[in-house]
Short mmCIF file of N, CA and C in Angstrom, two decimals:
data_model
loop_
_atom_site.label_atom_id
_atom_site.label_comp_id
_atom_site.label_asym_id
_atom_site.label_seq_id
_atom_site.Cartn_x
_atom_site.Cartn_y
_atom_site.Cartn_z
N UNK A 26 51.71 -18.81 7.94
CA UNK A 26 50.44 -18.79 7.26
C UNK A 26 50.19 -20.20 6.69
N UNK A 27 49.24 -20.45 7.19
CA UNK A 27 49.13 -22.04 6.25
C UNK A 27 47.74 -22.04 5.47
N UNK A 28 47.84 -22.77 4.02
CA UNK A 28 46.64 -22.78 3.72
C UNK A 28 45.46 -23.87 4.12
N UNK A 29 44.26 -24.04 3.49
CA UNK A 29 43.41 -24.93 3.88
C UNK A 29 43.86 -26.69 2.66
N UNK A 30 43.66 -27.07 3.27
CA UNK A 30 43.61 -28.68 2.96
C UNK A 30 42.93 -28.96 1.89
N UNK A 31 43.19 -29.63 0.51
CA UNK A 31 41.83 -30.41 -0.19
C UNK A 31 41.66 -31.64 0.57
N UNK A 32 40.40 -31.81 0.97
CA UNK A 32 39.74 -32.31 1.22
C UNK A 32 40.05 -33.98 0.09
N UNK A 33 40.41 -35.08 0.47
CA UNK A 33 40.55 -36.20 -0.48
C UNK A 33 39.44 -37.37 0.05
N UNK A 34 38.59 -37.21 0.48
CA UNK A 34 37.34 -38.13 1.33
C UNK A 34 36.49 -38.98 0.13
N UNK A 35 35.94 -39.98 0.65
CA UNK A 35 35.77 -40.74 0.29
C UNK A 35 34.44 -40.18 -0.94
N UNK A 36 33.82 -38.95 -0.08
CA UNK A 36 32.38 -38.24 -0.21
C UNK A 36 32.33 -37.56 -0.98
N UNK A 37 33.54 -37.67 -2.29
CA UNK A 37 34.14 -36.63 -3.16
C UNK A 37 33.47 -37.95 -4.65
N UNK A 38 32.78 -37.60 -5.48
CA UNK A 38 32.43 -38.15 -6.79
C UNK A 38 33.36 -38.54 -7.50
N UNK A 39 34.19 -39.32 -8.34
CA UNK A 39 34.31 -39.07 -9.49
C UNK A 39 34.53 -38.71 -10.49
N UNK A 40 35.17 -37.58 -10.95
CA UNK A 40 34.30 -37.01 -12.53
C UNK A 40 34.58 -38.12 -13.42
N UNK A 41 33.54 -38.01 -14.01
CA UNK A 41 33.13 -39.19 -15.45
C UNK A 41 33.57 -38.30 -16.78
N UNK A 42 33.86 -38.54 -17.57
CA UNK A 42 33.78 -38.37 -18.82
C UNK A 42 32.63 -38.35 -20.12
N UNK A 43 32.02 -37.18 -20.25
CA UNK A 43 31.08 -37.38 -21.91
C UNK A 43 32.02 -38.14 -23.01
N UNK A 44 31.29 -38.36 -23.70
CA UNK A 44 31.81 -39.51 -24.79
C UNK A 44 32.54 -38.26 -25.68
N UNK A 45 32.13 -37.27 -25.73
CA UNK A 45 32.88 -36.37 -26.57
C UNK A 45 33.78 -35.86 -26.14
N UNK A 46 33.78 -35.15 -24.87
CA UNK A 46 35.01 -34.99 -23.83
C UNK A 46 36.26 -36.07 -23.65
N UNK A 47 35.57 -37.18 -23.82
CA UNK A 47 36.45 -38.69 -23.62
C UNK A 47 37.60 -38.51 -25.23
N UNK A 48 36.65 -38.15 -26.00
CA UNK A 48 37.26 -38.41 -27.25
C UNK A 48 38.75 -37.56 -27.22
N UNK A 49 38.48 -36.20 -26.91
CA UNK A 49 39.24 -34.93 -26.67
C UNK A 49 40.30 -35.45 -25.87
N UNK A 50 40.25 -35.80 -24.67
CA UNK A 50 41.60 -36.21 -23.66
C UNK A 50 41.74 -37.45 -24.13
N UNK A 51 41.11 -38.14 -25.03
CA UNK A 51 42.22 -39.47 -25.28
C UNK A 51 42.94 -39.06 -26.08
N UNK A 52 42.44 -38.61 -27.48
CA UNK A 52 43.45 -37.93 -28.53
C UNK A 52 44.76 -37.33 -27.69
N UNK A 53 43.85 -36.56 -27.11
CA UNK A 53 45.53 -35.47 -26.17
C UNK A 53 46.59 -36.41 -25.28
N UNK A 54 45.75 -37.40 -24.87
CA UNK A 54 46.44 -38.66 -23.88
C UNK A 54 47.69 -39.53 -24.94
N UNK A 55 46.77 -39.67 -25.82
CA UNK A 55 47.59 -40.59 -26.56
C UNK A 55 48.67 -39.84 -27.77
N UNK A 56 48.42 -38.52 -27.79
CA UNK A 56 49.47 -37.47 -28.54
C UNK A 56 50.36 -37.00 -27.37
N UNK A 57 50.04 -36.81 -26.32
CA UNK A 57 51.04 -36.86 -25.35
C UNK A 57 52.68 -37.66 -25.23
N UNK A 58 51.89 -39.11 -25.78
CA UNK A 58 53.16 -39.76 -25.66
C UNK A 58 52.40 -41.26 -25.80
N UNK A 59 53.37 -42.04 -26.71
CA UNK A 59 53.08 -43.60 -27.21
C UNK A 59 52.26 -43.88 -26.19
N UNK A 60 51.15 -44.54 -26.36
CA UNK A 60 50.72 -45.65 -25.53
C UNK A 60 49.92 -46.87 -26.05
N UNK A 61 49.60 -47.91 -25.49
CA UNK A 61 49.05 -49.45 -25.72
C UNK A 61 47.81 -48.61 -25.97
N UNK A 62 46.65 -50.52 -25.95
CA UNK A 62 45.44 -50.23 -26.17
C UNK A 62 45.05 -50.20 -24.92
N UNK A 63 46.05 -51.07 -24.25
CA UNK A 63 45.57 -51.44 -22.82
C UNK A 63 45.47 -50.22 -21.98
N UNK A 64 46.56 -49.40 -21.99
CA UNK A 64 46.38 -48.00 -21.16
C UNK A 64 45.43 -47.32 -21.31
N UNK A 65 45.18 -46.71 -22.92
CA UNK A 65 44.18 -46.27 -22.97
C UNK A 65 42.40 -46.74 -22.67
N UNK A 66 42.41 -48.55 -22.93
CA UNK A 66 41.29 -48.85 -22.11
C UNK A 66 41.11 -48.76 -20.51
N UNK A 67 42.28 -48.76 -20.06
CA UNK A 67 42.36 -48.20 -18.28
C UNK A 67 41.59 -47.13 -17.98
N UNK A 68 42.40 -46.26 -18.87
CA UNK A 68 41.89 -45.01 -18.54
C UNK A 68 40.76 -44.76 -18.67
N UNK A 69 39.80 -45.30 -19.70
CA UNK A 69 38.60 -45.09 -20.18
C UNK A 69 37.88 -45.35 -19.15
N UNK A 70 38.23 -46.99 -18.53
CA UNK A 70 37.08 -46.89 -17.82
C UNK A 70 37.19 -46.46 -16.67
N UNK A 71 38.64 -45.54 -15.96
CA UNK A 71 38.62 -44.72 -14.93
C UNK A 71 37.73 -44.19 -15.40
N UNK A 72 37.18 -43.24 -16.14
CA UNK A 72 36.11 -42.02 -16.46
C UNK A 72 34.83 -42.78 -16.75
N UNK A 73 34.74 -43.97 -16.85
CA UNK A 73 33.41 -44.13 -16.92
C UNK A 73 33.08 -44.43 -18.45
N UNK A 74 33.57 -45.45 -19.21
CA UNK A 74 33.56 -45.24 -20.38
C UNK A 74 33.83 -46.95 -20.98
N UNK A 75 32.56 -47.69 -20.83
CA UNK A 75 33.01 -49.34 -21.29
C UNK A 75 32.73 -49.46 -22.15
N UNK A 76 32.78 -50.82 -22.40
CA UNK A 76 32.38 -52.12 -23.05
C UNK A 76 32.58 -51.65 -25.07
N UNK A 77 31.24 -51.22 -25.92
CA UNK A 77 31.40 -50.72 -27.07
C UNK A 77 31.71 -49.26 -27.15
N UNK A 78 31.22 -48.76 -26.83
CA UNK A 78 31.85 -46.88 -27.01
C UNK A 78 33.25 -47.26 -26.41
N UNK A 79 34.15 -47.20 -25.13
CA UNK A 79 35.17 -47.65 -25.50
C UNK A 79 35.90 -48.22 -26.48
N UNK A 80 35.63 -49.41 -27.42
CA UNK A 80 36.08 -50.19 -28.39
C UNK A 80 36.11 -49.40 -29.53
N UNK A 81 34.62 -48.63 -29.57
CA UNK A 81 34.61 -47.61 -30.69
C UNK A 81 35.80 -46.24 -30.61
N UNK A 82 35.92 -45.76 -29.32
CA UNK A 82 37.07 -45.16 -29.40
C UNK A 82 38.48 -45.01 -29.68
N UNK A 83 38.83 -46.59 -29.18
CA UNK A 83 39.78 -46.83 -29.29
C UNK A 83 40.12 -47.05 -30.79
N UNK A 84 39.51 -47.71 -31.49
CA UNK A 84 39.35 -47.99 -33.25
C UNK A 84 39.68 -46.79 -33.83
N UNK A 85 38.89 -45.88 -32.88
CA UNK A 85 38.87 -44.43 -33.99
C UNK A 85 40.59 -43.33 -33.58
N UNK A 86 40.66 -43.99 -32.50
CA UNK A 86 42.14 -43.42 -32.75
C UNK A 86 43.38 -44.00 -33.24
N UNK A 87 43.22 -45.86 -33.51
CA UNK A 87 43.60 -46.23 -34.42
C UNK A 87 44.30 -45.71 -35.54
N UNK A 88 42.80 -45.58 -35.91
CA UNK A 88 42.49 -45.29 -37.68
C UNK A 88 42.73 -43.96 -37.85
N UNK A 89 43.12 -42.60 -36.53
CA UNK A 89 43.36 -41.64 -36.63
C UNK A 89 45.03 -41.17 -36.62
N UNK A 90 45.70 -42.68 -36.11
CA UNK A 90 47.19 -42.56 -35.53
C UNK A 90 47.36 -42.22 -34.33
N UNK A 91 46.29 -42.00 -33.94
CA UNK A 91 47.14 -41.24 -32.44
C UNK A 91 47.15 -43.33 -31.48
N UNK A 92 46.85 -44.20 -31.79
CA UNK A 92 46.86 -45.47 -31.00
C UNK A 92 48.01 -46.26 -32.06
N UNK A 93 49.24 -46.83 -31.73
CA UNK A 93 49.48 -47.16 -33.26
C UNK A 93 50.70 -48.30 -31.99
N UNK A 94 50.19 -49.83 -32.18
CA UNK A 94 51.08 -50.70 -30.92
C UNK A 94 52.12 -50.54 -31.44
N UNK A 95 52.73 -50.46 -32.77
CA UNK A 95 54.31 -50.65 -33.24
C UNK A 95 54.55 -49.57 -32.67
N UNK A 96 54.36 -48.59 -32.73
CA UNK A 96 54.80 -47.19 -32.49
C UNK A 96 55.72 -47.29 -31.29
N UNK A 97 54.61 -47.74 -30.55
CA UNK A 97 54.60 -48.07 -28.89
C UNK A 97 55.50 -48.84 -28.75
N UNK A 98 55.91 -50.14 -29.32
CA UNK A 98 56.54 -50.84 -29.09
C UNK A 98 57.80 -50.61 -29.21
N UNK A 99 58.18 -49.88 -30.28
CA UNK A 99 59.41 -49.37 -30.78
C UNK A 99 59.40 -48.18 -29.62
N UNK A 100 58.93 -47.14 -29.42
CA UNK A 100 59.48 -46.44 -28.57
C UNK A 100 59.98 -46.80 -27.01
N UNK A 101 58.94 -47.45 -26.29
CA UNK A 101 59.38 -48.10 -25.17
C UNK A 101 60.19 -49.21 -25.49
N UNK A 102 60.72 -49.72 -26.47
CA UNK A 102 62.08 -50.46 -26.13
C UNK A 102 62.87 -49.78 -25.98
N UNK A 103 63.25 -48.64 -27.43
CA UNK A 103 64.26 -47.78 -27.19
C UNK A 103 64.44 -47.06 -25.33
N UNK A 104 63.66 -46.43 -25.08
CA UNK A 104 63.19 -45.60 -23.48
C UNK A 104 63.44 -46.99 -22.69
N UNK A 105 63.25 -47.75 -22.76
CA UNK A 105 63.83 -48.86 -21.03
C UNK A 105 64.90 -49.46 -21.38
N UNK A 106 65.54 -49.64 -22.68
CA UNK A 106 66.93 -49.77 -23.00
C UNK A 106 67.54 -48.49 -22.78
N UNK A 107 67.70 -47.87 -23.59
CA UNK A 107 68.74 -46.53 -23.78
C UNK A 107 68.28 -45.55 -22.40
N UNK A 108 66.96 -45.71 -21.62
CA UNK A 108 67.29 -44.46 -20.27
C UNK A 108 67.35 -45.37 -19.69
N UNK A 109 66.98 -46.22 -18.74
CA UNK A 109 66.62 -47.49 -17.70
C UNK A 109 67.63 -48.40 -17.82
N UNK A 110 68.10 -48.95 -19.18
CA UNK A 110 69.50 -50.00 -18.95
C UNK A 110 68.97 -51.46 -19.00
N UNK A 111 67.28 -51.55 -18.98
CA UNK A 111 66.84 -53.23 -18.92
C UNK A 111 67.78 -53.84 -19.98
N UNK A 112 67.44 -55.23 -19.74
CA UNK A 112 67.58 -56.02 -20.56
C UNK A 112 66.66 -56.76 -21.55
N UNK A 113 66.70 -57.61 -22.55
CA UNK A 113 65.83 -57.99 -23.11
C UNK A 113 64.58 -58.53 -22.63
N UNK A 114 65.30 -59.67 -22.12
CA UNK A 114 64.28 -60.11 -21.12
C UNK A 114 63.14 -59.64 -20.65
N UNK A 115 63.63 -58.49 -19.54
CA UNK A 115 62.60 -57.59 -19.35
C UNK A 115 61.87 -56.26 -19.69
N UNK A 116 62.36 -56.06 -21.01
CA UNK A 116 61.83 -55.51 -21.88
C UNK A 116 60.50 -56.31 -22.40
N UNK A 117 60.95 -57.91 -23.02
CA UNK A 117 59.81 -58.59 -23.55
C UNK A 117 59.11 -59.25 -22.14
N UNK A 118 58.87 -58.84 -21.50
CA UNK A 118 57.81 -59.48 -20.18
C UNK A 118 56.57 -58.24 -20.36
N UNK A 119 57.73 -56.81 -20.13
CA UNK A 119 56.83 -55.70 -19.69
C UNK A 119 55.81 -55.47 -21.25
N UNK A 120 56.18 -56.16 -22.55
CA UNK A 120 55.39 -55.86 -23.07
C UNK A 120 54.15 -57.24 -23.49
N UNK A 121 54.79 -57.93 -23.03
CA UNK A 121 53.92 -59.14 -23.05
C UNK A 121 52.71 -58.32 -22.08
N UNK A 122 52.95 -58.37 -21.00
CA UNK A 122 52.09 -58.07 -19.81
C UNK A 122 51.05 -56.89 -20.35
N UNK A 123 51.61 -55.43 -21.31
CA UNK A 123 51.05 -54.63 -21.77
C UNK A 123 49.66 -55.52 -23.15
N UNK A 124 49.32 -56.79 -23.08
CA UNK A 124 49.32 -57.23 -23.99
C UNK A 124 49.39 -57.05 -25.86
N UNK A 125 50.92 -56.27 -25.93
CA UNK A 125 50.93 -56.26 -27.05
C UNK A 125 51.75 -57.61 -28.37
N UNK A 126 51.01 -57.33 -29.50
CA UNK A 126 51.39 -58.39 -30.27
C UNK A 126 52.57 -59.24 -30.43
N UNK A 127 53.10 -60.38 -30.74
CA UNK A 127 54.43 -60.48 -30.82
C UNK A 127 54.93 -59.89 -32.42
N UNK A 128 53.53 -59.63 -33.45
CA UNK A 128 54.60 -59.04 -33.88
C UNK A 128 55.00 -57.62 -34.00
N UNK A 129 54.19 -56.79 -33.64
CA UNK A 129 55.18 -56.02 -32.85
C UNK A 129 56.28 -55.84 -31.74
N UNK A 130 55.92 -57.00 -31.12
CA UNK A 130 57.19 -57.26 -29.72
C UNK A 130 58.37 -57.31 -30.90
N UNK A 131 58.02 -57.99 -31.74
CA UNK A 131 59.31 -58.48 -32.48
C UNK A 131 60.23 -57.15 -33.23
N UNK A 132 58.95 -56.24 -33.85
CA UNK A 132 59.40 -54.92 -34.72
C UNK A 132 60.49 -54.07 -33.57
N UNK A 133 59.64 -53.94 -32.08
CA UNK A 133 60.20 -52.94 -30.91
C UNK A 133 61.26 -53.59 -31.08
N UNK A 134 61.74 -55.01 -30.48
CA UNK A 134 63.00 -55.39 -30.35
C UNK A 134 64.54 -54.96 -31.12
N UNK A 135 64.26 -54.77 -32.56
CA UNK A 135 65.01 -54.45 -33.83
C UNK A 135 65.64 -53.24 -33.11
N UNK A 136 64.81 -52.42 -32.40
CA UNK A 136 65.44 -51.01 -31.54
C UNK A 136 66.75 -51.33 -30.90
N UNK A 137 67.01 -52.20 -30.43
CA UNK A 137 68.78 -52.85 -29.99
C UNK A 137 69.38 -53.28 -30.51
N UNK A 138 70.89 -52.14 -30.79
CA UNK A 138 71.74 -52.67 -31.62
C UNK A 138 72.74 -53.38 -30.30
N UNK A 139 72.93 -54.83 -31.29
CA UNK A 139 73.73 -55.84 -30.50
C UNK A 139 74.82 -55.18 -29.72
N UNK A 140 75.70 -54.35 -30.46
CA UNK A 140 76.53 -53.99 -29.95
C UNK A 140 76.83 -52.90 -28.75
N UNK A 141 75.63 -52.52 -28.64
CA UNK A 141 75.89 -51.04 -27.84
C UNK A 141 74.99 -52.00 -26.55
N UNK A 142 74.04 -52.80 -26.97
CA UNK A 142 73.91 -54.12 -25.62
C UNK A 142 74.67 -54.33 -24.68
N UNK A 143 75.96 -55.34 -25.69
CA UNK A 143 76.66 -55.65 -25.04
C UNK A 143 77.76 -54.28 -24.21
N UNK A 144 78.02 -53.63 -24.88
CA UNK A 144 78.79 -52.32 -24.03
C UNK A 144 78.10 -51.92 -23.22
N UNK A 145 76.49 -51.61 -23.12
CA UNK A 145 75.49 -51.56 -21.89
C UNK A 145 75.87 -52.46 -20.82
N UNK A 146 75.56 -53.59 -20.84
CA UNK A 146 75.55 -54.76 -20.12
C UNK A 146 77.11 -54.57 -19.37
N UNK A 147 78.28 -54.80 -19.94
CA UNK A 147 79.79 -54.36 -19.75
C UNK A 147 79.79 -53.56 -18.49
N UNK A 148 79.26 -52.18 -19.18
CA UNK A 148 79.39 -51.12 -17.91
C UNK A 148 78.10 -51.38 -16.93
N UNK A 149 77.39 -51.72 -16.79
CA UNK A 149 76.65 -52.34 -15.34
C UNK A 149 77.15 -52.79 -14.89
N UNK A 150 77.87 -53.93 -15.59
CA UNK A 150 78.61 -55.30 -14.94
C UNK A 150 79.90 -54.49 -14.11
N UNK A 151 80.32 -53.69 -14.67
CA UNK A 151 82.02 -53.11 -14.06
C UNK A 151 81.37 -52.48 -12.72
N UNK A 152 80.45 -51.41 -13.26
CA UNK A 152 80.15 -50.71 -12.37
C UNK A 152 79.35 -51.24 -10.77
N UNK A 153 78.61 -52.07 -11.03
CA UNK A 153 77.86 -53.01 -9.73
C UNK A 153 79.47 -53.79 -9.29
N UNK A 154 80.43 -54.39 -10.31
CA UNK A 154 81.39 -55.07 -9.73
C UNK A 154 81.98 -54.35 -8.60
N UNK A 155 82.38 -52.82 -9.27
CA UNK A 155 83.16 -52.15 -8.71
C UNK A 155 82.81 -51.03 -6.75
N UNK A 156 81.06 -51.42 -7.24
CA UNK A 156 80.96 -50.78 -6.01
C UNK A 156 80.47 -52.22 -4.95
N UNK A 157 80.52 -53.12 -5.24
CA UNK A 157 79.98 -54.23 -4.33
C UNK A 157 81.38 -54.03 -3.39
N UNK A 158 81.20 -54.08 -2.27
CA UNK A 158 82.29 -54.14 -0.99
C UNK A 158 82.08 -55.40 -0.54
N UNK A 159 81.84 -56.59 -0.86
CA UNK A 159 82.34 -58.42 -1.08
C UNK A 159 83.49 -58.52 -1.25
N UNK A 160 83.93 -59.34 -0.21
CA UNK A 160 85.19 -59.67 -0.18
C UNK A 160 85.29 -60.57 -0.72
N UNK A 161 84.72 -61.49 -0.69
CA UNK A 161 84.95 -63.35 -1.24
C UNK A 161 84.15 -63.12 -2.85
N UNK A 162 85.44 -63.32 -4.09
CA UNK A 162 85.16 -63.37 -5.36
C UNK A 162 83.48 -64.11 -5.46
N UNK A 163 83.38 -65.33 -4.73
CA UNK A 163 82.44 -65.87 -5.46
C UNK A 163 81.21 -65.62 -5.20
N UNK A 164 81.28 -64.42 -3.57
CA UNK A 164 79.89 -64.42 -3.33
C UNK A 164 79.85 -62.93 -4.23
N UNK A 165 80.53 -61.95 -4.59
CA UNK A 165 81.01 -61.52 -5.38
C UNK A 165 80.37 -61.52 -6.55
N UNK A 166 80.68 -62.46 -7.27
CA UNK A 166 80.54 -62.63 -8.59
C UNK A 166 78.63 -62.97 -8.76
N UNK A 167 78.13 -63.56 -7.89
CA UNK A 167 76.74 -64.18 -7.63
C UNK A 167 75.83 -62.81 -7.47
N UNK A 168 76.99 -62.06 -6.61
CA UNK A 168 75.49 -60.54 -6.29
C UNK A 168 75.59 -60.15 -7.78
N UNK A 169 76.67 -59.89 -8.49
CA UNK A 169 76.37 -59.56 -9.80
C UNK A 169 75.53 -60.28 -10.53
N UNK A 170 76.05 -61.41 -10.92
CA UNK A 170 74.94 -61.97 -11.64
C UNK A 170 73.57 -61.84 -11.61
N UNK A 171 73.22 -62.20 -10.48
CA UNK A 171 71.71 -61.88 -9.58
C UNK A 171 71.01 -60.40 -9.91
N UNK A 172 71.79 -59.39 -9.69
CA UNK A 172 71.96 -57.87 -10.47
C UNK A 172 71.55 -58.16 -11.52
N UNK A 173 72.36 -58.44 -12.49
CA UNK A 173 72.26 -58.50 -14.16
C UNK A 173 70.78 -59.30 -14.31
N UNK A 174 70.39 -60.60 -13.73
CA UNK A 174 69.32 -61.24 -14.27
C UNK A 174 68.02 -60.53 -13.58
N UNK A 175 68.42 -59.75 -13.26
CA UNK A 175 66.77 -59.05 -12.59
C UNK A 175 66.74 -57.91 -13.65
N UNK A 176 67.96 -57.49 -13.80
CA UNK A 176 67.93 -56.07 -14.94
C UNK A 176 67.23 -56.39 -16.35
N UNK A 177 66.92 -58.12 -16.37
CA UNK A 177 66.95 -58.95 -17.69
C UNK A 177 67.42 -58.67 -18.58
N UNK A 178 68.96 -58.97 -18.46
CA UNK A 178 69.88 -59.51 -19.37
C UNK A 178 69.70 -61.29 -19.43
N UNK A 179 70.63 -61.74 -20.39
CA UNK A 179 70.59 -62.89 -20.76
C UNK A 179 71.67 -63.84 -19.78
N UNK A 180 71.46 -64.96 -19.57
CA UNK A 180 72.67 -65.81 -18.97
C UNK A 180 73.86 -65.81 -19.66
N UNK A 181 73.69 -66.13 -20.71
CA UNK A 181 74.97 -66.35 -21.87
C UNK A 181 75.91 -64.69 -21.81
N UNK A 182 74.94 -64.45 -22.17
CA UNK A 182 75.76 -62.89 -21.72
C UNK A 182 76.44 -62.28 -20.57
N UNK A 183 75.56 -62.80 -19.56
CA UNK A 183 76.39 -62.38 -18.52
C UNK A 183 77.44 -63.34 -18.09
N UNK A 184 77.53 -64.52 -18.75
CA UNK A 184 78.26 -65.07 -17.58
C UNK A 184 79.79 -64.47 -19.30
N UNK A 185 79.49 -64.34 -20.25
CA UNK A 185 80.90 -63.98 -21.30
C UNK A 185 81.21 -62.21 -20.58
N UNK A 186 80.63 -61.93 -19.91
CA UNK A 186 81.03 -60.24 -19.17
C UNK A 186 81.77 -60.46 -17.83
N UNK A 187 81.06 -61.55 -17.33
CA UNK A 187 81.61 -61.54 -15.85
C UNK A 187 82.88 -62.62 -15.80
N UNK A 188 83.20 -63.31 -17.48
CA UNK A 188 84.43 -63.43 -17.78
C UNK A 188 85.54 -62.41 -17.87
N UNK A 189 84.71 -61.80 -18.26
CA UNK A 189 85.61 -60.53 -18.63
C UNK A 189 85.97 -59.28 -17.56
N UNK A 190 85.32 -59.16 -16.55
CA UNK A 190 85.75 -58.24 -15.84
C UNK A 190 86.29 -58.75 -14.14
N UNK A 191 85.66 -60.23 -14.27
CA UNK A 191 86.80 -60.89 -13.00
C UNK A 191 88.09 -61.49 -13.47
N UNK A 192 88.88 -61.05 -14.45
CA UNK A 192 90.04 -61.22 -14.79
C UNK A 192 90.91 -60.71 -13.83
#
């Protein structure tokens, strides 16, 4: 038995958003789970929703809490550190790019304690060491590194880890 197809054609509208409807799924969008200003202006104008009434929306969820960048900032550091494993580095790119403040970049950051970093960083490092099948230490030691600086970790750091586990 098979069913029928939706139809995804080009000849399909849209739906737009009323400004009051808009209001309703942003609240719910943005109580859903942290987000920038920037996402939520995405979204807006997926539905059809610019320039000042956007701006006005966004203000009003502000001033309501449900938009709040520290919030944001602090939670997605914690979430791409502690589930994902990034590193600083690219932690502060992805929120640069989100354009949020530095000083909130700065508040999110406080979310990493030094120490559980470096024990992060440690076990990547063992673990990528341990499954690379490189024979020659030094080309070896380079896929790691290369690993670690895309994960954005720091140089200094990696190269005091990859002291430590090519012993």
């Amino acid at each position: 038995m098979s069913y029928p197809r939706k139809e995804y054609g080009h000849d399909q509208p849209k739906k737009y958003w009323s400004l009051h409807e808009a209001k309703v799924k942003i609240a719910a969008y943005c109580a859903y789970q942290d987000r920038c200003q920037k996402e939520v202006r995405t979204k807006l104008y997926e539905k059809g929703i610019y320039g000042e009434e956007a701006e006005a929306l966004i203000s009003e969820m502000i001033s309501e809490n449900f938009l709040n960048e520290e919030r944001f900032a602090q939670s997605f550091v914690r979430g791409r550190f502690g589930l994902k494993k990034w590193g600083r580095n690219k932690i502060l790119q992805e929120l640069k790019l989100r354009n949020i403040s530095p000083n909130c970049i700065k508040s999110g950051m406080k979310e990493i304690d030094e120490e559980e970093y470096f024990k992060t960083l440690l076990y990547i490092a063992e673990k990528k060491w341990l499954q690379s099948k490189e024979k020659d230490t030094f080309k070896r030691r380079y896929k790691v590194q290369q690993y670690l600086i895309s994960r954005g970790y720091e140089m200094d750091l990696i190269g005091e880890v990859m002291r430590e586990i090519s012993q």
